[in-house]
JSON list of C-alpha atoms in Angstrom, two decimals:
[
{"chain": "A", "resi": 556, "resn": "ILE", "atom": "CA", "xyz": [6.40, 28.73, 21.33]},
{"chain": "A", "resi": 557, "resn": "LEU", "atom": "CA", "xyz": [9.85, 28.04, 21.00]},
{"chain": "A", "resi": 558, "resn": "ASN", "atom": "CA", "xyz": [10.67, 31.15, 19.01]},
{"chain": "A", "resi": 559, "resn": "PHE", "atom": "CA", "xyz": [9.99, 33.59, 22.22]},
{"chain": "A", "resi": 560, "resn": "GLU", "atom": "CA", "xyz": [13.09, 36.10, 22.34]},
{"chain": "A", "resi": 561, "resn": "ASN", "atom": "CA", "xyz": [16.14, 34.17, 23.97]},
{"chain": "A", "resi": 562, "resn": "LEU", "atom": "CA", "xyz": [14.56, 30.71, 24.12]},
{"chain": "A", "resi": 563, "resn": "THR", "atom": "CA", "xyz": [16.24, 29.85, 21.02]},
{"chain": "A", "resi": 564, "resn": "SER", "atom": "CA", "xyz": [18.13, 31.01, 18.36]},
{"chain": "A", "resi": 565, "resn": "PRO", "atom": "CA", "xyz": [16.53, 33.28, 15.72]},
{"chain": "A", "resi": 566, "resn": "TYR", "atom": "CA", "xyz": [18.90, 31.15, 13.12]},
{"chain": "A", "resi": 567, "resn": "ALA", "atom": "CA", "xyz": [17.21, 27.79, 14.33]},
{"chain": "A", "resi": 568, "resn": "PHE", "atom": "CA", "xyz": [14.92, 27.66, 11.34]},
{"chain": "A", "resi": 569, "resn": "SER", "atom": "CA", "xyz": [17.51, 28.31, 8.67]},
{"chain": "A", "resi": 570, "resn": "ASN", "atom": "CA", "xyz": [19.91, 25.89, 10.70]},
{"chain": "A", "resi": 571, "resn": "ILE", "atom": "CA", "xyz": [17.77, 23.19, 10.45]},
{"chain": "A", "resi": 572, "resn": "ILE", "atom": "CA", "xyz": [16.88, 23.38, 6.72]},
{"chain": "A", "resi": 573, "resn": "THR", "atom": "CA", "xyz": [21.09, 23.58, 6.08]},
{"chain": "A", "resi": 574, "resn": "GLN", "atom": "CA", "xyz": [21.12, 20.56, 8.06]},
{"chain": "A", "resi": 575, "resn": "ASP", "atom": "CA", "xyz": [18.39, 18.85, 5.99]},
{"chain": "A", "resi": 576, "resn": "PHE", "atom": "CA", "xyz": [20.82, 19.40, 2.74]},
{"chain": "A", "resi": 577, "resn": "ARG", "atom": "CA", "xyz": [24.15, 18.99, 4.16]},
{"chain": "A", "resi": 578, "resn": "SER", "atom": "CA", "xyz": [23.03, 15.34, 5.66]},
{"chain": "A", "resi": 579, "resn": "GLU", "atom": "CA", "xyz": [21.80, 14.32, 2.17]},
{"chain": "A", "resi": 580, "resn": "SER", "atom": "CA", "xyz": [25.35, 15.66, 0.62]},
{"chain": "A", "resi": 581, "resn": "GLU", "atom": "CA", "xyz": [28.32, 17.43, 1.65]},
{"chain": "A", "resi": 582, "resn": "ASN", "atom": "CA", "xyz": [28.71, 18.66, -1.90]},
{"chain": "A", "resi": 583, "resn": "CYS", "atom": "CA", "xyz": [25.19, 19.76, -2.40]},
{"chain": "A", "resi": 584, "resn": "TYR", "atom": "CA", "xyz": [25.84, 21.77, 0.82]},
{"chain": "A", "resi": 585, "resn": "LYS", "atom": "CA", "xyz": [28.69, 23.76, -0.08]},
{"chain": "A", "resi": 586, "resn": "VAL", "atom": "CA", "xyz": [27.34, 24.27, -3.82]},
{"chain": "A", "resi": 587, "resn": "ILE", "atom": "CA", "xyz": [24.32, 25.73, -2.41]},
{"chain": "A", "resi": 588, "resn": "LYS", "atom": "CA", "xyz": [26.45, 27.89, 0.28]},
{"chain": "A", "resi": 589, "resn": "GLU", "atom": "CA", "xyz": [29.06, 28.80, -2.41]},
{"chain": "A", "resi": 590, "resn": "SER", "atom": "CA", "xyz": [26.18, 29.91, -4.95]},
{"chain": "A", "resi": 591, "resn": "TRP", "atom": "CA", "xyz": [24.93, 32.71, -2.77]},
{"chain": "A", "resi": 592, "resn": "GLN", "atom": "CA", "xyz": [27.98, 34.88, -3.27]},
{"chain": "A", "resi": 593, "resn": "GLN", "atom": "CA", "xyz": [28.35, 33.68, -6.80]},
{"chain": "A", "resi": 594, "resn": "ILE", "atom": "CA", "xyz": [25.05, 34.67, -7.70]},
{"chain": "A", "resi": 595, "resn": "GLU", "atom": "CA", "xyz": [25.81, 38.27, -5.47]},
{"chain": "A", "resi": 596, "resn": "ASP", "atom": "CA", "xyz": [29.14, 38.43, -7.58]},
{"chain": "A", "resi": 597, "resn": "THR", "atom": "CA", "xyz": [27.62, 38.05, -10.99]},
{"chain": "A", "resi": 598, "resn": "ALA", "atom": "CA", "xyz": [24.64, 40.50, -10.49]},
{"chain": "A", "resi": 599, "resn": "LYS", "atom": "CA", "xyz": [27.15, 43.19, -9.83]},
{"chain": "A", "resi": 600, "resn": "ARG", "atom": "CA", "xyz": [28.96, 42.65, -12.98]},
{"chain": "A", "resi": 601, "resn": "PRO", "atom": "CA", "xyz": [28.18, 44.68, -16.22]},
{"chain": "A", "resi": 602, "resn": "LYS", "atom": "CA", "xyz": [25.27, 42.37, -17.71]},
{"chain": "A", "resi": 603, "resn": "GLY", "atom": "CA", "xyz": [25.09, 40.02, -14.72]},
{"chain": "A", "resi": 604, "resn": "LEU", "atom": "CA", "xyz": [21.76, 40.31, -14.35]},
{"chain": "A", "resi": 605, "resn": "GLN", "atom": "CA", "xyz": [20.86, 38.95, -17.70]},
{"chain": "A", "resi": 606, "resn": "GLN", "atom": "CA", "xyz": [23.85, 36.26, -17.38]},
{"chain": "A", "resi": 607, "resn": "LEU", "atom": "CA", "xyz": [21.96, 35.15, -14.03]},
{"chain": "A", "resi": 608, "resn": "ARG", "atom": "CA", "xyz": [18.31, 35.54, -16.07]},
{"chain": "A", "resi": 609, "resn": "LYS", "atom": "CA", "xyz": [19.61, 33.34, -19.23]},
{"chain": "A", "resi": 610, "resn": "SER", "atom": "CA", "xyz": [21.19, 30.55, -16.67]},
{"chain": "A", "resi": 611, "resn": "PHE", "atom": "CA", "xyz": [18.10, 30.13, -14.56]},
{"chain": "A", "resi": 612, "resn": "LYS", "atom": "CA", "xyz": [15.83, 30.69, -17.55]},
{"chain": "A", "resi": 613, "resn": "ILE", "atom": "CA", "xyz": [13.60, 33.76, -15.91]},
{"chain": "A", "resi": 614, "resn": "CYS", "atom": "CA", "xyz": [11.33, 35.22, -18.69]},
{"chain": "A", "resi": 615, "resn": "ARG", "atom": "CA", "xyz": [11.01, 38.37, -16.65]},
{"chain": "A", "resi": 616, "resn": "ASN", "atom": "CA", "xyz": [13.09, 41.22, -18.24]},
{"chain": "A", "resi": 617, "resn": "TYR", "atom": "CA", "xyz": [13.86, 42.45, -14.79]},
{"chain": "A", "resi": 618, "resn": "ILE", "atom": "CA", "xyz": [15.10, 40.68, -11.45]},
{"chain": "A", "resi": 619, "resn": "ASP", "atom": "CA", "xyz": [17.78, 41.45, -8.89]},
{"chain": "A", "resi": 620, "resn": "ALA", "atom": "CA", "xyz": [19.78, 39.43, -6.87]},
{"chain": "A", "resi": 621, "resn": "ASP", "atom": "CA", "xyz": [17.66, 39.61, -3.86]},
{"chain": "A", "resi": 622, "resn": "ALA", "atom": "CA", "xyz": [14.41, 38.46, -5.81]},
{"chain": "A", "resi": 623, "resn": "LEU", "atom": "CA", "xyz": [16.65, 35.49, -7.28]},
{"chain": "A", "resi": 624, "resn": "GLY", "atom": "CA", "xyz": [17.68, 35.00, -3.95]},
{"chain": "A", "resi": 625, "resn": "GLY", "atom": "CA", "xyz": [14.42, 34.68, -2.41]},
{"chain": "A", "resi": 626, "resn": "TRP", "atom": "CA", "xyz": [13.03, 32.35, -4.75]},
{"chain": "A", "resi": 627, "resn": "LEU", "atom": "CA", "xyz": [15.91, 29.87, -4.52]},
{"chain": "A", "resi": 628, "resn": "SER", "atom": "CA", "xyz": [15.80, 30.49, -0.31]},
{"chain": "A", "resi": 629, "resn": "THR", "atom": "CA", "xyz": [11.86, 29.31, -0.91]},
{"chain": "A", "resi": 630, "resn": "ALA", "atom": "CA", "xyz": [12.57, 26.61, -3.04]},
{"chain": "A", "resi": 631, "resn": "TYR", "atom": "CA", "xyz": [15.01, 25.16, -0.33]},
{"chain": "A", "resi": 632, "resn": "VAL", "atom": "CA", "xyz": [12.88, 25.75, 2.47]},
{"chain": "A", "resi": 633, "resn": "TYR", "atom": "CA", "xyz": [9.96, 23.89, 1.31]},
{"chain": "A", "resi": 634, "resn": "THR", "atom": "CA", "xyz": [11.69, 20.93, -0.21]},
{"chain": "A", "resi": 635, "resn": "ALA", "atom": "CA", "xyz": [13.01, 20.86, 3.49]},
{"chain": "A", "resi": 636, "resn": "MET", "atom": "CA", "xyz": [9.69, 20.97, 4.63]},
{"chain": "A", "resi": 637, "resn": "THR", "atom": "CA", "xyz": [8.15, 18.19, 2.52]},
{"chain": "A", "resi": 638, "resn": "ASP", "atom": "CA", "xyz": [11.19, 15.90, 2.52]},
{"chain": "A", "resi": 639, "resn": "TYR", "atom": "CA", "xyz": [8.58, 13.00, 2.95]},
{"chain": "A", "resi": 640, "resn": "PRO", "atom": "CA", "xyz": [9.60, 9.45, 2.10]},
{"chain": "A", "resi": 641, "resn": "THR", "atom": "CA", "xyz": [6.56, 9.62, -0.29]},
{"chain": "A", "resi": 642, "resn": "PRO", "atom": "CA", "xyz": [5.67, 11.89, -3.26]},
{"chain": "A", "resi": 643, "resn": "SER", "atom": "CA", "xyz": [3.53, 15.03, -2.22]},
{"chain": "A", "resi": 644, "resn": "ASN", "atom": "CA", "xyz": [1.48, 17.84, -3.28]},
{"chain": "A", "resi": 645, "resn": "PHE", "atom": "CA", "xyz": [1.32, 20.07, 0.16]},
{"chain": "A", "resi": 646, "resn": "LEU", "atom": "CA", "xyz": [2.76, 22.93, -1.53]},
{"chain": "A", "resi": 647, "resn": "SER", "atom": "CA", "xyz": [3.62, 21.94, -5.03]},
{"chain": "A", "resi": 648, "resn": "PRO", "atom": "CA", "xyz": [4.16, 18.31, -6.63]},
{"chain": "A", "resi": 649, "resn": "LEU", "atom": "CA", "xyz": [7.52, 16.64, -5.39]},
{"chain": "A", "resi": 650, "resn": "PRO", "atom": "CA", "xyz": [8.91, 13.65, -5.54]},
{"chain": "A", "resi": 651, "resn": "ALA", "atom": "CA", "xyz": [9.78, 11.14, -2.87]},
{"chain": "A", "resi": 652, "resn": "TYR", "atom": "CA", "xyz": [12.14, 12.28, -0.72]},
{"chain": "A", "resi": 653, "resn": "PRO", "atom": "CA", "xyz": [12.62, 15.66, -2.53]},
{"chain": "A", "resi": 654, "resn": "VAL", "atom": "CA", "xyz": [15.97, 17.00, -0.86]},
{"chain": "A", "resi": 655, "resn": "LYS", "atom": "CA", "xyz": [17.68, 13.93, -1.90]},
{"chain": "A", "resi": 656, "resn": "GLN", "atom": "CA", "xyz": [16.69, 14.43, -5.38]},
{"chain": "A", "resi": 657, "resn": "MET", "atom": "CA", "xyz": [17.35, 18.00, -5.70]},
{"chain": "A", "resi": 658, "resn": "CYS", "atom": "CA", "xyz": [21.26, 17.32, -4.24]},
{"chain": "A", "resi": 659, "resn": "LYS", "atom": "CA", "xyz": [21.19, 14.43, -6.73]},
{"chain": "A", "resi": 660, "resn": "ALA", "atom": "CA", "xyz": [20.79, 16.69, -9.60]},
{"chain": "A", "resi": 661, "resn": "ILE", "atom": "CA", "xyz": [22.97, 19.22, -7.69]},
{"chain": "A", "resi": 662, "resn": "ASP", "atom": "CA", "xyz": [25.74, 16.54, -7.39]},
{"chain": "A", "resi": 663, "resn": "ASP", "atom": "CA", "xyz": [25.59, 15.18, -11.23]},
{"chain": "A", "resi": 664, "resn": "PRO", "atom": "CA", "xyz": [29.30, 15.58, -12.71]},
{"chain": "A", "resi": 665, "resn": "ALA", "atom": "CA", "xyz": [27.56, 16.50, -15.97]},
{"chain": "A", "resi": 666, "resn": "THR", "atom": "CA", "xyz": [26.84, 20.02, -14.54]},
{"chain": "A", "resi": 667, "resn": "GLY", "atom": "CA", "xyz": [30.34, 20.61, -14.43]},
{"chain": "A", "resi": 668, "resn": "ASN", "atom": "CA", "xyz": [31.76, 23.14, -11.59]},
{"chain": "A", "resi": 669, "resn": "ASP", "atom": "CA", "xyz": [29.94, 25.97, -12.03]},
{"chain": "A", "resi": 670, "resn": "SER", "atom": "CA", "xyz": [27.54, 26.39, -8.98]},
{"chain": "A", "resi": 671, "resn": "VAL", "atom": "CA", "xyz": [24.80, 28.25, -10.91]},
{"chain": "A", "resi": 672, "resn": "ALA", "atom": "CA", "xyz": [25.03, 25.81, -13.20]},
{"chain": "A", "resi": 673, "resn": "LYS", "atom": "CA", "xyz": [24.55, 23.11, -10.70]},
{"chain": "A", "resi": 674, "resn": "LEU", "atom": "CA", "xyz": [21.69, 25.11, -9.30]},
{"chain": "A", "resi": 675, "resn": "TYR", "atom": "CA", "xyz": [19.89, 25.15, -12.60]},
{"chain": "A", "resi": 676, "resn": "GLY", "atom": "CA", "xyz": [20.09, 21.52, -12.46]},
{"chain": "A", "resi": 677, "resn": "PHE", "atom": "CA", "xyz": [17.71, 20.81, -9.61]}
]
Protein backbone atom coordinates (compact mmCIF):
# COMPACT_ATOMS: atom_id res chain seq x y z
CA ILE A 1 0.00 0.00 0.00
CA LEU A 2 2.87 2.41 0.69
CA ASN A 3 4.06 2.17 -2.91
CA PHE A 4 1.25 4.34 -4.24
CA GLU A 5 2.51 7.39 -6.07
CA ASN A 6 3.96 10.15 -3.88
CA LEU A 7 3.66 8.16 -0.65
CA THR A 8 7.12 6.64 -0.68
CA SER A 9 10.28 6.85 -2.70
CA PRO A 10 10.40 4.62 -5.78
CA TYR A 11 13.85 3.63 -4.52
CA ALA A 12 12.72 2.55 -1.05
CA PHE A 13 13.01 -1.18 -1.74
CA SER A 14 16.48 -0.83 -3.29
CA ASN A 15 17.57 1.41 -0.43
CA ILE A 16 16.52 -1.22 2.11
CA ILE A 17 18.46 -3.93 0.27
CA THR A 18 21.49 -1.62 0.09
CA GLN A 19 21.26 -0.82 3.79
CA ASP A 20 21.05 -4.53 4.66
CA PHE A 21 24.42 -5.15 3.02
CA ARG A 22 25.96 -1.89 4.22
CA SER A 23 25.00 -2.57 7.84
CA GLU A 24 26.77 -5.92 7.60
CA SER A 25 29.99 -4.57 6.07
CA GLU A 26 30.94 -1.19 4.65
CA ASN A 27 33.55 -2.89 2.47
CA CYS A 28 31.01 -5.38 1.12
CA TYR A 29 28.71 -2.49 0.23
CA LYS A 30 31.55 -0.65 -1.54
CA VAL A 31 32.64 -3.71 -3.51
CA ILE A 32 29.09 -4.33 -4.73
CA LYS A 33 28.59 -0.66 -5.56
CA GLU A 34 31.88 -0.39 -7.48
CA SER A 35 31.30 -3.67 -9.31
CA TRP A 36 28.39 -2.30 -11.37
CA GLN A 37 30.64 0.18 -13.17
CA GLN A 38 33.46 -2.35 -13.47
CA ILE A 39 31.12 -4.88 -15.10
CA GLU A 40 29.78 -2.24 -17.48
CA ASP A 41 33.29 -1.06 -18.41
CA THR A 42 34.55 -4.62 -18.89
CA ALA A 43 31.58 -5.49 -21.11
CA LYS A 44 32.39 -2.58 -23.44
CA ARG A 45 35.99 -3.70 -24.05
CA PRO A 46 36.94 -6.10 -26.83
CA LYS A 47 36.44 -9.62 -25.46
CA GLY A 48 35.08 -8.08 -22.27
CA LEU A 49 31.92 -10.20 -22.25
CA GLN A 50 34.09 -13.28 -22.74
CA GLN A 51 36.14 -12.19 -19.72
CA LEU A 52 32.98 -11.72 -17.63
CA ARG A 53 31.66 -15.15 -18.67
CA LYS A 54 34.96 -16.66 -17.59
CA SER A 55 35.08 -14.69 -14.31
CA PHE A 56 31.57 -15.76 -13.32
CA LYS A 57 31.90 -19.24 -14.85
CA ILE A 58 28.88 -18.67 -17.11
CA CYS A 59 28.50 -21.52 -19.58
CA ARG A 60 26.20 -19.74 -22.05
CA ASN A 61 27.96 -18.40 -25.11
CA TYR A 62 26.13 -15.11 -24.98
CA ILE A 63 25.40 -12.93 -22.02
CA ASP A 64 25.40 -9.15 -21.93
CA ALA A 65 26.15 -6.83 -19.04
CA ASP A 66 22.43 -6.22 -18.46
CA ALA A 67 21.70 -9.93 -18.09
CA LEU A 68 24.63 -10.36 -15.71
CA GLY A 69 23.50 -7.31 -13.75
CA GLY A 70 20.00 -8.74 -13.53
CA TRP A 71 21.33 -12.04 -12.22
CA LEU A 72 23.48 -10.28 -9.60
CA SER A 73 20.66 -7.94 -8.59
CA THR A 74 18.33 -10.90 -8.10
CA ALA A 75 20.95 -12.65 -5.99
CA TYR A 76 21.33 -9.61 -3.72
CA VAL A 77 17.57 -9.08 -3.40
CA TYR A 78 16.79 -12.72 -2.62
CA THR A 79 19.66 -12.89 -0.15
CA ALA A 80 18.43 -9.79 1.69
CA MET A 81 14.79 -10.92 1.61
CA THR A 82 15.72 -14.23 3.22
CA ASP A 83 18.22 -12.86 5.75
CA TYR A 84 16.89 -15.05 8.54
CA PRO A 85 18.76 -16.26 11.65
CA THR A 86 18.20 -19.86 10.54
CA PRO A 87 18.91 -21.66 7.26
CA SER A 88 16.06 -21.40 4.77
CA ASN A 89 14.75 -23.01 1.61
CA PHE A 90 12.17 -20.33 0.84
CA LEU A 91 13.55 -19.14 -2.53
CA SER A 92 16.64 -21.34 -2.68
CA PRO A 93 18.75 -23.10 -0.08
CA LEU A 94 20.54 -20.45 1.98
CA PRO A 95 22.50 -20.53 5.24
CA ALA A 96 21.52 -18.62 8.35
CA TYR A 97 22.22 -14.91 7.96
CA PRO A 98 23.01 -15.16 4.23
CA VAL A 99 23.91 -11.45 3.90
CA LYS A 100 26.59 -11.96 6.55
CA GLN A 101 27.85 -15.05 4.71
CA MET A 102 27.89 -13.27 1.34
CA CYS A 103 29.73 -10.28 2.77
CA LYS A 104 32.18 -12.58 4.53
CA ALA A 105 33.06 -14.13 1.15
CA ILE A 106 33.28 -10.71 -0.54
CA ASP A 107 35.45 -9.34 2.28
CA ASP A 108 37.86 -12.30 2.14
CA PRO A 109 41.32 -10.80 1.52
CA ALA A 110 42.29 -13.89 -0.50
CA THR A 111 40.14 -12.59 -3.38
CA GLY A 112 42.43 -9.55 -3.87
CA ASN A 113 41.22 -6.12 -4.93
CA ASP A 114 39.26 -6.99 -8.08
CA SER A 115 35.55 -6.31 -7.41
CA VAL A 116 34.43 -8.89 -9.97
CA ALA A 117 36.68 -11.56 -8.43
CA LYS A 118 35.30 -10.71 -5.00
CA LEU A 119 31.73 -11.11 -6.25
CA TYR A 120 32.44 -14.51 -7.69
CA GLY A 121 33.70 -15.50 -4.24
CA PHE A 122 30.20 -15.51 -2.82
